[in-house]
mmCIF file of C-alpha atoms and ligand atoms in Angstrom:
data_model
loop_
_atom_site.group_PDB
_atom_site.id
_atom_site.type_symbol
_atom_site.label_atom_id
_atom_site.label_comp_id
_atom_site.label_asym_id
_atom_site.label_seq_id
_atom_site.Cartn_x
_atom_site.Cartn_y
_atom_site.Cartn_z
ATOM 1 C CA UNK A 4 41.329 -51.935 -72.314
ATOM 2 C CA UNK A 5 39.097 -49.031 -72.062
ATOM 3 C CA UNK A 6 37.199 -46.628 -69.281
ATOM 4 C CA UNK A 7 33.774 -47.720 -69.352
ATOM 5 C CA UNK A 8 32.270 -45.941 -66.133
ATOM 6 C CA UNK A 9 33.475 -43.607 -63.067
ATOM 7 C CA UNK A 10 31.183 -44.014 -59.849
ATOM 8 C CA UNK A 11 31.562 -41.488 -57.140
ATOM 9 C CA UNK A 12 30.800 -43.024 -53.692
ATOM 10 C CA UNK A 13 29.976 -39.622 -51.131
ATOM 11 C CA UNK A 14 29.694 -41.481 -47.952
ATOM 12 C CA UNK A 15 28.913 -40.388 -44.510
ATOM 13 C CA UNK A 16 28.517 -41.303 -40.949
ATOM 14 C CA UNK A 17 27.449 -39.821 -37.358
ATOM 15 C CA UNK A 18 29.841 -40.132 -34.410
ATOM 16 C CA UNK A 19 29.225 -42.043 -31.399
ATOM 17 C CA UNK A 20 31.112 -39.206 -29.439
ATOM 18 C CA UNK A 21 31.888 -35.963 -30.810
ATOM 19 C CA UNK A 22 35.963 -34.485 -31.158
ATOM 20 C CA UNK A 23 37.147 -31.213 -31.644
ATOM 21 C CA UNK A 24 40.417 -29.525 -32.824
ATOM 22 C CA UNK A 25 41.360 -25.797 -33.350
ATOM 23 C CA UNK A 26 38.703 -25.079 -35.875
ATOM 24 C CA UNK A 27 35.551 -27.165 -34.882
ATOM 25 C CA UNK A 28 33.673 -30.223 -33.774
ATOM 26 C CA UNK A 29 33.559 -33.312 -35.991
ATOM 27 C CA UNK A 30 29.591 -35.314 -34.942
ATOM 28 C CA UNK A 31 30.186 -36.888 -38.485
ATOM 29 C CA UNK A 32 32.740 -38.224 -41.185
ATOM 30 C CA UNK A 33 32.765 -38.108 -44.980
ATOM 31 C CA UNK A 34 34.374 -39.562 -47.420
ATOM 32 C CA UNK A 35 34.274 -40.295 -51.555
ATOM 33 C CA UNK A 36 35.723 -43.569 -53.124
ATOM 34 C CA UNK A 37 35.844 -43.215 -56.726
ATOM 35 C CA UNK A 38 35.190 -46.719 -58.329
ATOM 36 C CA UNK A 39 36.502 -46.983 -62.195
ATOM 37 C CA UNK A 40 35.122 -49.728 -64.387
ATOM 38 C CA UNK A 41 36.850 -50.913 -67.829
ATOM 39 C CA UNK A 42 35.694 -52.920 -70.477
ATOM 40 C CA UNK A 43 38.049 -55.738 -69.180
ATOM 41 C CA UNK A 44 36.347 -56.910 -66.257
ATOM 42 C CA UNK A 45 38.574 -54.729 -64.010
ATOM 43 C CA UNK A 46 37.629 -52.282 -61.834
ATOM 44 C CA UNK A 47 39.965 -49.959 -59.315
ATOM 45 C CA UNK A 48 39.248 -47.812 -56.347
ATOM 46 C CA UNK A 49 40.237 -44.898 -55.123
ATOM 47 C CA UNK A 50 39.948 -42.467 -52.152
ATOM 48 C CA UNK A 51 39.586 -38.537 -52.963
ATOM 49 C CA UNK A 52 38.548 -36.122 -55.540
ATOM 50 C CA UNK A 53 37.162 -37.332 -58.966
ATOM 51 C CA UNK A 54 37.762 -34.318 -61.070
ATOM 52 C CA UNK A 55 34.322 -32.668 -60.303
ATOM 53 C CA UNK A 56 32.004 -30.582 -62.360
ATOM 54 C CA UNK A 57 35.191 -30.541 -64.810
ATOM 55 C CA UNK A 58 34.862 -33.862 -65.620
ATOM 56 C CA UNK A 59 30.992 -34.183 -65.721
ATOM 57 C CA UNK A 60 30.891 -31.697 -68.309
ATOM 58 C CA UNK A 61 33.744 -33.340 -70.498
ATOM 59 C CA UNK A 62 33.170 -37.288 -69.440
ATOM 60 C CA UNK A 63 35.755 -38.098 -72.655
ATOM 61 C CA UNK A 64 38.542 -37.015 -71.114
ATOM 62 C CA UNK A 65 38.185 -40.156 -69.100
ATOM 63 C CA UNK A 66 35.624 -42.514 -70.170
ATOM 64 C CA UNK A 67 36.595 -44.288 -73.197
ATOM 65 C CA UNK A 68 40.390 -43.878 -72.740
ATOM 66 C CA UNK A 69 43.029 -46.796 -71.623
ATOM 67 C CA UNK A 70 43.797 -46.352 -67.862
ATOM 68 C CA UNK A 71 47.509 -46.517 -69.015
ATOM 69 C CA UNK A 72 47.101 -42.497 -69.645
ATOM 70 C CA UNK A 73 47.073 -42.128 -66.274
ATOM 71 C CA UNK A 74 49.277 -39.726 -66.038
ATOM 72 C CA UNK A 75 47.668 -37.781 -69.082
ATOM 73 C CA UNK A 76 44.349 -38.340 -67.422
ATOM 74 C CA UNK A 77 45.886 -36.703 -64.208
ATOM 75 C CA UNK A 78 47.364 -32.972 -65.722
ATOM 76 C CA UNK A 79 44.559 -32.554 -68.375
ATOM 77 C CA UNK A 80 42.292 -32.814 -65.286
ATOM 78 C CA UNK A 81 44.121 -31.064 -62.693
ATOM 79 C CA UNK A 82 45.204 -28.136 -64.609
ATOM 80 C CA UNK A 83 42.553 -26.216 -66.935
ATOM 81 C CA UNK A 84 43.974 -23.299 -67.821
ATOM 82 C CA UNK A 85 47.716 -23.729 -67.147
ATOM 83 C CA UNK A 86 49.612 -21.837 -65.726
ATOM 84 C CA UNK A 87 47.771 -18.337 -65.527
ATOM 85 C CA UNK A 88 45.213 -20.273 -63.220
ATOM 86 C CA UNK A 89 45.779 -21.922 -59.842
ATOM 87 C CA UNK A 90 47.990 -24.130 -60.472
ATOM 88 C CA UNK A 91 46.954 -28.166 -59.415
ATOM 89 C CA UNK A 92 43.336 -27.467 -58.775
ATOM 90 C CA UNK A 93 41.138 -29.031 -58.605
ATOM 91 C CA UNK A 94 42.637 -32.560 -58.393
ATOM 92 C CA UNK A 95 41.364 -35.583 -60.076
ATOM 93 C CA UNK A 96 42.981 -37.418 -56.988
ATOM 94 C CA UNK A 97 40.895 -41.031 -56.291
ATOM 95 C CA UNK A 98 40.453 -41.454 -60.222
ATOM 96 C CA UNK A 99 44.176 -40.734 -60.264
ATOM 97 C CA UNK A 100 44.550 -43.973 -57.462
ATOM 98 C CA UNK A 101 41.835 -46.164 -59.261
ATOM 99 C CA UNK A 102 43.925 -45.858 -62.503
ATOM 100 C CA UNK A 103 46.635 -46.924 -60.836
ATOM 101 C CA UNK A 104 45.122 -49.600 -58.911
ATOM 102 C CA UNK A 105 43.457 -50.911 -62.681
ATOM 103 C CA UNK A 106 47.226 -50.824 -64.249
ATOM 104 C CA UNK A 107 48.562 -52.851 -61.450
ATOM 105 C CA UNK A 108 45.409 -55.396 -62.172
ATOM 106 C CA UNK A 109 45.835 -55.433 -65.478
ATOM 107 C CA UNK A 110 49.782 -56.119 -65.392
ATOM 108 C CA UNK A 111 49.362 -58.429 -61.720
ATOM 109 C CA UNK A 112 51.727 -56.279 -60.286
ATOM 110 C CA UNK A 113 51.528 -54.090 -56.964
ATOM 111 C CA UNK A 114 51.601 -50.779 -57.387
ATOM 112 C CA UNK A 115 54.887 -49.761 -55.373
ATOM 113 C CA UNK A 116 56.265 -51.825 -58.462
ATOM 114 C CA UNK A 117 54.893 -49.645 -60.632
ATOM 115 C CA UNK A 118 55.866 -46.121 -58.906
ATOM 116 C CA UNK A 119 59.232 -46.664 -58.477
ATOM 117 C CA UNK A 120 61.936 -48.312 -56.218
ATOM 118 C CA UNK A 121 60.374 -50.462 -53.072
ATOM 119 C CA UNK A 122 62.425 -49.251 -50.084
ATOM 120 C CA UNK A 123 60.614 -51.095 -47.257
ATOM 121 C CA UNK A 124 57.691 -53.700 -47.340
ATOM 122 C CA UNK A 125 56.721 -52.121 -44.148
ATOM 123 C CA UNK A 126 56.032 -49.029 -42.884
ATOM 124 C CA UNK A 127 56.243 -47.024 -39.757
ATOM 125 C CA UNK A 128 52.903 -45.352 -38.813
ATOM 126 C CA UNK A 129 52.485 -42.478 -36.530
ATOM 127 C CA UNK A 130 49.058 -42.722 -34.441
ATOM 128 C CA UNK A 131 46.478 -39.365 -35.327
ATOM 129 C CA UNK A 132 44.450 -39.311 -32.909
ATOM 130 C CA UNK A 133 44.150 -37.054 -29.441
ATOM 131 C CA UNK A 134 41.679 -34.663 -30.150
ATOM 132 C CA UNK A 135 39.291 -33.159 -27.998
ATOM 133 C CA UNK A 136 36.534 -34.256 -26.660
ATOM 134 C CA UNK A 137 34.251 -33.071 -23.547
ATOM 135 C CA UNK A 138 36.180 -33.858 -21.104
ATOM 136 C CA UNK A 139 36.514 -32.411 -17.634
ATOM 137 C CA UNK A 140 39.364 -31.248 -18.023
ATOM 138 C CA UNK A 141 41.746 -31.417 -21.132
ATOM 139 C CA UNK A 142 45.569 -32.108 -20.059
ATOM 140 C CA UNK A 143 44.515 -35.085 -17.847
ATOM 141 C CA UNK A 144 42.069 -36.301 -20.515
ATOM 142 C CA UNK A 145 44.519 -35.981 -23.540
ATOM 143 C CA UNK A 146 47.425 -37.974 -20.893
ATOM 144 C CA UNK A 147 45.021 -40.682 -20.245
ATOM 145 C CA UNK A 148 44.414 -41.324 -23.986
ATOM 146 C CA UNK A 149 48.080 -40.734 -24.720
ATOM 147 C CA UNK A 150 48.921 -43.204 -22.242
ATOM 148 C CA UNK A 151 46.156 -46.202 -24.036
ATOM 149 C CA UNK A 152 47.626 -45.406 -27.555
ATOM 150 C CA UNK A 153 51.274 -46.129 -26.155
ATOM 151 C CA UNK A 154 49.585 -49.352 -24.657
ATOM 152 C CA UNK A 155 48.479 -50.659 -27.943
ATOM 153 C CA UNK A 156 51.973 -51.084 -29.710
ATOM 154 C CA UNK A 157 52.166 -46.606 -30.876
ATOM 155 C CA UNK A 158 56.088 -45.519 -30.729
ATOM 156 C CA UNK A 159 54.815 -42.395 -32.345
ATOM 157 C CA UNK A 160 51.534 -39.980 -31.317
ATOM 158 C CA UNK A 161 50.292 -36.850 -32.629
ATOM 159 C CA UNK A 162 48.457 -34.774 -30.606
ATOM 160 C CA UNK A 163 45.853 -31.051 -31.196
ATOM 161 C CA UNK A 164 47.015 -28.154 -30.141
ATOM 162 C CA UNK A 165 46.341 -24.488 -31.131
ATOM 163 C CA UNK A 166 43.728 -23.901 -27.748
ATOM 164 C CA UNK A 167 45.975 -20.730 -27.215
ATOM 165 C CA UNK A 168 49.476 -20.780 -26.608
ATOM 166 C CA UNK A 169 48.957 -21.101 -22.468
ATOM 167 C CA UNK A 170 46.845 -24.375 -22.539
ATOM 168 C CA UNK A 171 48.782 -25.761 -25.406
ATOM 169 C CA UNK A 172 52.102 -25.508 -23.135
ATOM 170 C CA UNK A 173 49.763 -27.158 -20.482
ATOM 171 C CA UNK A 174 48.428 -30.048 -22.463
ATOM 172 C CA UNK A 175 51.967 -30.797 -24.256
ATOM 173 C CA UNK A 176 53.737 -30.954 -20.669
ATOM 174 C CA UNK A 177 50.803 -33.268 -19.342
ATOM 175 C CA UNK A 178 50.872 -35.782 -22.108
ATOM 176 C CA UNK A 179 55.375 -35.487 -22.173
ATOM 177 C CA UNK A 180 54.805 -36.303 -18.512
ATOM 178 C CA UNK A 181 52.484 -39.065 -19.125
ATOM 179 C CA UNK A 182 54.309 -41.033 -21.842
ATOM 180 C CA UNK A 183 57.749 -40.188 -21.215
ATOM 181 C CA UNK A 184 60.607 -39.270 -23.362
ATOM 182 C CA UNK A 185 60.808 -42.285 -25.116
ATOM 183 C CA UNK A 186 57.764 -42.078 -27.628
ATOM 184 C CA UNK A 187 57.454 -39.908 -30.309
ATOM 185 C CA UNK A 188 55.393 -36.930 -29.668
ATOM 186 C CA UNK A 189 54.581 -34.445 -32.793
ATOM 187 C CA UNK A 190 51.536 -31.333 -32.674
ATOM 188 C CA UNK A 191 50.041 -30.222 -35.035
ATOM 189 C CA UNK A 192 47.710 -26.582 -34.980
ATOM 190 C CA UNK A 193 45.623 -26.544 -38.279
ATOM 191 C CA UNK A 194 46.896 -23.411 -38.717
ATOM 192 C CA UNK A 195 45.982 -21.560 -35.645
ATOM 193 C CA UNK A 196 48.243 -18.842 -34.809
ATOM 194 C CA UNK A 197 50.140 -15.929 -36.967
ATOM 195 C CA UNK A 198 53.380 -16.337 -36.854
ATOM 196 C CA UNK A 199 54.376 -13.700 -33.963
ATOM 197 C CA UNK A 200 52.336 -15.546 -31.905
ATOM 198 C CA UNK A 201 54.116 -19.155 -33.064
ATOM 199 C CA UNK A 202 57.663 -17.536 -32.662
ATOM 200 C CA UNK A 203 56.785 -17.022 -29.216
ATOM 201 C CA UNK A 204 54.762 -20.802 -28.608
ATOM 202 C CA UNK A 205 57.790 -22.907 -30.450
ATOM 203 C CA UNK A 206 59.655 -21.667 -27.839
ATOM 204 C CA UNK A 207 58.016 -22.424 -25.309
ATOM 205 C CA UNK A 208 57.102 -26.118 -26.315
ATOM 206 C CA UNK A 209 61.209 -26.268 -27.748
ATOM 207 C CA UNK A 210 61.581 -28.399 -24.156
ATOM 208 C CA UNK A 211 59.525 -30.964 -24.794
ATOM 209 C CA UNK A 212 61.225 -32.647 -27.819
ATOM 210 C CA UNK A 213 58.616 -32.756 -30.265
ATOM 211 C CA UNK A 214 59.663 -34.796 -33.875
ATOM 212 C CA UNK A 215 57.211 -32.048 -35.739
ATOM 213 C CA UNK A 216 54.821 -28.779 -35.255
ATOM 214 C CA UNK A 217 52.244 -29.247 -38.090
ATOM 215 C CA UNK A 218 50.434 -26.083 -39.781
ATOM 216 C CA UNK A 219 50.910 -23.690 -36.784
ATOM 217 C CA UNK A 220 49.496 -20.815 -39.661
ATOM 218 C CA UNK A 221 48.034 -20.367 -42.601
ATOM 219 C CA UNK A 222 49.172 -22.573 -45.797
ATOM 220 C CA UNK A 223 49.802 -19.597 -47.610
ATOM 221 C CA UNK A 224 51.964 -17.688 -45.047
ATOM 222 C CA UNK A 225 55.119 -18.169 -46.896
ATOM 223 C CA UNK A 226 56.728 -15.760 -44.839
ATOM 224 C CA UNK A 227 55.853 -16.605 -42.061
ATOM 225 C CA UNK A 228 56.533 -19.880 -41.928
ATOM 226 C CA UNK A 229 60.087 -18.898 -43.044
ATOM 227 C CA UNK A 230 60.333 -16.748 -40.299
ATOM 228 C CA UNK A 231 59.916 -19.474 -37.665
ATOM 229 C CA UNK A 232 62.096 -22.032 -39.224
ATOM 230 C CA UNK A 233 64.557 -19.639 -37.903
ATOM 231 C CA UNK A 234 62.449 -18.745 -34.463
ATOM 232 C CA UNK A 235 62.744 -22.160 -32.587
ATOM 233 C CA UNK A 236 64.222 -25.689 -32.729
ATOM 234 C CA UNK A 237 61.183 -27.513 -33.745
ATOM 235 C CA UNK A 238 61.140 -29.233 -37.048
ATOM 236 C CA UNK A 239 57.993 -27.442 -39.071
ATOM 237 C CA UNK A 240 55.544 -29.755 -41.037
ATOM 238 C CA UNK A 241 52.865 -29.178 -43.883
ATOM 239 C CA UNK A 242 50.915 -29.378 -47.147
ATOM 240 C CA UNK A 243 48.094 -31.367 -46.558
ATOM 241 C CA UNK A 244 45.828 -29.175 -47.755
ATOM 242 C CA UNK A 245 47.517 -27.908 -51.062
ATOM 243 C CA UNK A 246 47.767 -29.629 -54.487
ATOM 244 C CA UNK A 247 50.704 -30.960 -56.400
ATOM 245 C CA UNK A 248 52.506 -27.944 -58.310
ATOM 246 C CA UNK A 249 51.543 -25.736 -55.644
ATOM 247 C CA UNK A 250 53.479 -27.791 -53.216
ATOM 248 C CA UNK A 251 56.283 -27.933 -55.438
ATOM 249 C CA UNK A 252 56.430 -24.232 -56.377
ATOM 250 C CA UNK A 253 55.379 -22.941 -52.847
ATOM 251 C CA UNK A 254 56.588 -25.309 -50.337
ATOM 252 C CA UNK A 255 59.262 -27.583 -51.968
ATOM 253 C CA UNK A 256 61.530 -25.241 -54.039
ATOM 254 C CA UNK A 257 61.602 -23.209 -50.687
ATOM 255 C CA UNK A 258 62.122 -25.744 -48.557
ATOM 256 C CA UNK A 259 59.612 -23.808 -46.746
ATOM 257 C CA UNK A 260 59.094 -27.021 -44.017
ATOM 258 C CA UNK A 261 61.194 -29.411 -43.129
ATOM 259 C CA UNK A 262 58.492 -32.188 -43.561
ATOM 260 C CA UNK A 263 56.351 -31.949 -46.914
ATOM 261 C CA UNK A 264 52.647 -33.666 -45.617
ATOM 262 C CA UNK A 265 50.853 -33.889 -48.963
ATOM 263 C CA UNK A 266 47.538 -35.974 -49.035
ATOM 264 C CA UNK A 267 46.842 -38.637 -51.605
ATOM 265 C CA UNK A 268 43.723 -36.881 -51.840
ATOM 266 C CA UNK A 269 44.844 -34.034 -53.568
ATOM 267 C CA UNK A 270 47.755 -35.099 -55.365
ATOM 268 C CA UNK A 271 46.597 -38.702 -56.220
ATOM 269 C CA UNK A 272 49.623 -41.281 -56.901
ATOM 270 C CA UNK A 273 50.739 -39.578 -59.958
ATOM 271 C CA UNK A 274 51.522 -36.081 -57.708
ATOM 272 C CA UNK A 275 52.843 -37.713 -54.988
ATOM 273 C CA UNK A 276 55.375 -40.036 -57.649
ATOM 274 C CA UNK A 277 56.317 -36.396 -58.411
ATOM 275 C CA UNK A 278 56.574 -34.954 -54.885
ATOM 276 C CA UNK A 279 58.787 -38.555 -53.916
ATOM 277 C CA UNK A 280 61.272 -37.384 -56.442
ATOM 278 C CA UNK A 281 61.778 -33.544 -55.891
ATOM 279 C CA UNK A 282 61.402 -33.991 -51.977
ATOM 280 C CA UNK A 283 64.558 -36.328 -52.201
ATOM 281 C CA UNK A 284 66.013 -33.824 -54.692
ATOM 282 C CA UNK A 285 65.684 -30.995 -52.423
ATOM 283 C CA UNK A 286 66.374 -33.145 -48.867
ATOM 284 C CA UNK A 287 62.950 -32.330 -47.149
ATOM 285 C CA UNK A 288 61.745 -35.204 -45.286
ATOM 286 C CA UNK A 289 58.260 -36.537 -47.142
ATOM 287 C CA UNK A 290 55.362 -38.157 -44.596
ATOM 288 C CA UNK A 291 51.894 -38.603 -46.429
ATOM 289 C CA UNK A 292 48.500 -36.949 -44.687
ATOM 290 C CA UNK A 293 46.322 -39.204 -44.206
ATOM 291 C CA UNK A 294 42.399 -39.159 -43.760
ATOM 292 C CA UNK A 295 40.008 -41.013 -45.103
ATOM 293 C CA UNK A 296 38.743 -44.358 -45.678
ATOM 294 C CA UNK A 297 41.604 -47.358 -45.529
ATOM 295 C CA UNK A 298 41.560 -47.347 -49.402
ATOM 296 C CA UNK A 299 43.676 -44.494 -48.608
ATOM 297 C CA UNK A 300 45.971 -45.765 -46.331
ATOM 298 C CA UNK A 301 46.507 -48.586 -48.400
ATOM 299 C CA UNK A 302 47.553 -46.504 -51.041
ATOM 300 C CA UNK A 303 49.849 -43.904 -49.159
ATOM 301 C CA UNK A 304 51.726 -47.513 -47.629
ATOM 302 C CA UNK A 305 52.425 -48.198 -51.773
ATOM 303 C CA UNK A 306 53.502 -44.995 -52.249
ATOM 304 C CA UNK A 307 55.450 -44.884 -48.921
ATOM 305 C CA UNK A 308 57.211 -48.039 -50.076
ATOM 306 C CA UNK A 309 59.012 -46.074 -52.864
ATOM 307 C CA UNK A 310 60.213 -42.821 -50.746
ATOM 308 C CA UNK A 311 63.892 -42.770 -50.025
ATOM 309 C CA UNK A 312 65.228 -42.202 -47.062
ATOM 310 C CA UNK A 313 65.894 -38.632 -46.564
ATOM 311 C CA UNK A 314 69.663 -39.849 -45.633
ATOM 312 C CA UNK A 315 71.811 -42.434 -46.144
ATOM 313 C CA UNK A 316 72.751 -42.795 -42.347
ATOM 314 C CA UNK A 317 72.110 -46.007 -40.063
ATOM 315 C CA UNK A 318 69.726 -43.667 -38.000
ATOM 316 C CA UNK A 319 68.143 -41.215 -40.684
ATOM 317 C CA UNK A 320 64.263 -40.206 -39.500
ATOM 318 C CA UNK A 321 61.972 -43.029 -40.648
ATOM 319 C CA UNK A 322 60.047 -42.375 -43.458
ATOM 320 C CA UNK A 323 56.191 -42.992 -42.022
ATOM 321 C CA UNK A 324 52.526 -42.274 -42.988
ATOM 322 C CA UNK A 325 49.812 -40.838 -40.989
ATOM 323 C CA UNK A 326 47.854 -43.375 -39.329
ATOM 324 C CA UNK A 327 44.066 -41.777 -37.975
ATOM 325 C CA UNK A 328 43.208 -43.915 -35.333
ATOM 326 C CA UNK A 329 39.971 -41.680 -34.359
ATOM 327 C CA UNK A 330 36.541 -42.930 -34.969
ATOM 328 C CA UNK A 331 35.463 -43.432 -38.225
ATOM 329 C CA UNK A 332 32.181 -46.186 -38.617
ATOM 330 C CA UNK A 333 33.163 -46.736 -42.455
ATOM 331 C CA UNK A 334 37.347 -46.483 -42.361
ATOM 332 C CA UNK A 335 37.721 -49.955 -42.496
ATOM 333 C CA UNK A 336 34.330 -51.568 -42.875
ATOM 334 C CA UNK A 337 34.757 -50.433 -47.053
ATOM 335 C CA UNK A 338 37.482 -53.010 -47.312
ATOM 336 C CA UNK A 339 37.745 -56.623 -46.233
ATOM 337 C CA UNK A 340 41.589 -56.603 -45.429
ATOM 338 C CA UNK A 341 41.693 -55.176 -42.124
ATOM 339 C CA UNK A 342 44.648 -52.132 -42.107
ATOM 340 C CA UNK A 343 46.389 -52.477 -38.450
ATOM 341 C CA UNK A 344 49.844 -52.457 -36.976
ATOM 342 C CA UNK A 345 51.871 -55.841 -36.672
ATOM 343 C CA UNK A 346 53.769 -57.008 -33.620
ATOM 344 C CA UNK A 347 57.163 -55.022 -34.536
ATOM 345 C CA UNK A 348 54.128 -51.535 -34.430
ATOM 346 C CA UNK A 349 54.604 -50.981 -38.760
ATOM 347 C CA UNK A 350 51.991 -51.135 -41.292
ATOM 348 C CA UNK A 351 52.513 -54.197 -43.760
ATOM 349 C CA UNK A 352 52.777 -53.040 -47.202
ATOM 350 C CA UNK A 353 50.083 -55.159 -49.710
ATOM 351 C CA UNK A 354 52.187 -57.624 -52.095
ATOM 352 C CA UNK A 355 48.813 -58.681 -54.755
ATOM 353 C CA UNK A 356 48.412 -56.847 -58.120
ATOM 354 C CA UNK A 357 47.012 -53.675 -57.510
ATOM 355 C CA UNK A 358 45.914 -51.788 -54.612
ATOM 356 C CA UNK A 359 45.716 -55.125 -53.296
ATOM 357 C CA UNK A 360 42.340 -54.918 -51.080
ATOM 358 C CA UNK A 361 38.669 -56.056 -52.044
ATOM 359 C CA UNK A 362 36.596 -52.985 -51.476
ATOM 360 C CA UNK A 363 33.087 -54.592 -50.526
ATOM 361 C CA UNK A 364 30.403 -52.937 -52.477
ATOM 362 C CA UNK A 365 27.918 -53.482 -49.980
ATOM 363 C CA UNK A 366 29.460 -52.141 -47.173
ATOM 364 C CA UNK A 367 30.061 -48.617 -49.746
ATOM 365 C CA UNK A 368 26.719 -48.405 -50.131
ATOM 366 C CA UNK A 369 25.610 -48.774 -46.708
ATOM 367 C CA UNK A 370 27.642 -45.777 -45.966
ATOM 368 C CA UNK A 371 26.555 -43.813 -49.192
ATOM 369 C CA UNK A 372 24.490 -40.463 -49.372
ATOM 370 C CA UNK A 373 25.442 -39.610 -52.838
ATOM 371 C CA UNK A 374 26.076 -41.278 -56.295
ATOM 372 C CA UNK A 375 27.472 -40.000 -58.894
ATOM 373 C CA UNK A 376 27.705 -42.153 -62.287
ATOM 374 C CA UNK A 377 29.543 -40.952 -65.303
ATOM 375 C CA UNK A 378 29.716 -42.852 -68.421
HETATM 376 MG MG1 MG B 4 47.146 -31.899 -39.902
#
C-alpha cells in the first residue's frame, strides 16, 4: 500500500455570538483536516498540521511511501535540521493521525490497539467552555453558565480567567458559589500574568479548590513556572501550545507542571505515544488539549485509552481529555458519529478499525476556504 494524495481541508466558520478570553475575541473558528489517500482504496483523516511549506516542496517524503512509516514520516517531517534547530517544529501532526487512522484500516484494528495498552474504553471529559461573552456583568454570567453545564451531566468545568487578578478572585468565588464543592472546577489564564503577579493570585484562589491553573505565563517561562510550583497549593497545568521534544526537554524532564496538556495537533499520535510513556516515567499527570474539529477528539479518546494511570491507588486523579463544549458550526457536523457524553458523564472510546468515524466529505467542504492537494 502506498501514499497516493494528501488533501488539506482549511475550514472556517462565523459565530452566532462572539467569546472572549485573556487575549481576544473569537467571531470565527478554523480548523484543517488533513485527508490521506492510498492506492488501496483507504483513506484516513486527521485534525492539525500537515507538514506545511516543508512538505510541498519535498511531496516524496510522503506521497509514494507505505503509511506503515509513520513514525519515519513523523521525525523526518518534524525535525529539519536536528538538533541545532527548534526542536519538534513544525509538526506534521493530522498527517501523523491520518497515518494512523489508514494502519488501523488496513489491519481492522482500532487504533488504541495499535498505540499501546487500552486502560479504559471510556473516558472522563472535562467541559471547556465558560468564556466570555458580553454580558452585563461577568461573575453572575459565568455562574449562570456554570450552573447549565453542571445540569447537562459535567462533573468537571474549566473556566477563563486572567481579567486581572481582582476580577479573577471575583469570578472564581461566584462560579465556587454557584456549583458547589462537589464539581470539579480547573482555570486556566493563556498565559496572562508574570509570575510575581501569579505567586500572589494562586494564593488567593488556593481557597477555592481548583483540580488545575492552566498557563498562568508564558510557555517559555521555565523559571517562573518553577517558582510557583513552590508559591501556592494549586496543581500547575500546560503544553498545549509546544511540540513534542520540546515538551519533553522543557517541560517533562523538569517536571516543570504537574499536568503535561499537549495537543494532538502538534504532536500528532506518534508524539503523544512518546509523551504517554515518559509522562508515566517521570509521574506527571498527562490530560490531552483539545480544540478542533471531533476528528480530534476522537483521536485524543484513542490515545487517552492507552495512558496509565498516574498511580496505582483506588482513587488516583482520572486520566481525562479536554472536551470544548463552546460553539463551533463545523465540530461535529465533519463527522457522522456524533461525539457526546453517556449517562455515567464519560466519552465512549470508538471500537471499529481505525479512527473509527466516517468523516462526510460534503459537510468538509461546506466548511472549506482553502484546499490544498499534494500528490
Ligand atoms: Mg488552555
Amino acid at each position: 500500500m502506498r501514499i497516493t494524495e494528501v488533501r488539506v481541508h482549511q475550514l472556517s466558520a462565523k459565530l452566532k455570538e462572539r467569546f472572549g478570553w485573556s487575549l481576544n475575541w473569537a467571531q470565527e473558528r478554523h480548523a484543517t483536516l488533513v485527508e490521506v489517500l492510498t492506492d488501496a482504496g483507504i483513506t484516513g483523516w486527521g485534525d492539525g498540521d500537515f507538514g506545511g511549506d516543508k512538505l510541498i516542496a519535498n511531496p516524496q517524503l510522503v506521497i509514494g511511501r507505505s503509511p506503515f512509516a509513520v513514525e519515519a514520516i513523523f521525525d523526518e517531517l518534524r525535525s529539519p535540521g536536528g538538533k541545532q534547530q527548534r526542536v519538534g517544529s513544525p509538526a506534521a501532526a493530522g498527517l501523523d493521525v491520518a497515518l494512523w487512522d489508514i494502519i488501523g484500516k488496513a489491519l481492522g484494528e482500532p487504533v488504541w490497539r495499535l498505540l499501546g495498552k487500552q486502560y479504559r474504553d471510556r473516558v472522563q471529559p472535562y467541559c471547556t467552555a465558560m468564556y466570555r461573552k458580553d454580558w452585563p456583568d461577568l461573575a453572575t454570567g459565568l455562574a449562570a453558565e456554570a450552573m447549565e453545564w453542571k445540569a447537562r451531566g459535567y462533573s468537571l468545568i474549566k473556566m477563563k480567567i486572567g481579567y486581572g487578578p481582582e476580577v479573577d478572585v471575583e469570578v472564581v468565588r461566584a462560579v465556587r458559589n454557584a456549583i458547589g464543592p462537589e464539581t470539579g472546577l480547573a482555570v486556566d489564564s493563556n498565559c496572562a500574568y508574570d509570575a510575581g503577579t501569579a505567586a500572589r493570585l494562586g494564593k488567593l484562589l488556593e481557597p477555592f479548590a481548583l483540580l488545575w491553573w492552566e498557563e498562568p505565563l508564558l510557555a517559555n517561562d521555565y523559571t517562573g513556572y518553577a517558582r510557583l510550583r513552590e508559591a501556592f497549593a494549586i496543581p500547575l497545568a500546560g503544553g498545549e501550545t509546544m511540540f513534542t521534544d520540546e515538551l519533553i526537554q522543557h517541560y517533562v524532564q523538569p517536571r516543570l507542571v504537574d499536568i503535561l496538556q499537549p495537543d494532538i495537533e502538534h504532536v500528532g499520535l506518534t508524539g503523544g505515544r512518546r509523551l504517554t510513556y515518559l509522562t508515566w516515567l517521570n509521574h506527571m499527570r498527562l490530560i490531552p488539549h483539545n480544540w478542533g474539529t471531533a476528528v480530534r477528539t476522537v483521536s485524543e479518546l484513542h490515545w487517552a485509552a492507552t495512558i496509565p494511570p498516574v498511580s496505582e491507588g483506588l482513587y488516583a486523579p482520572p486520566v481525562m481529555i479536554e472536551f470544548d463544549r463552546t460553539e463551533s458550526p463545523f465540530r461535529d457536523a465533519v463527522v457522522a458519529e456524533p461525539v457526546d457524553i453517556g449517562r455515567d458523564g464519560k466519552l465512549p472510546v470508538p471500537d471499529k478499525p481505525g479512527l473509527g468515524i466516517t468523516v462526510l466529505p460534503e459537510a468538509v467542504e461546506s466548511f472549506r476556504k482553502n484546499l490544498i492537494v499534494i500528490c
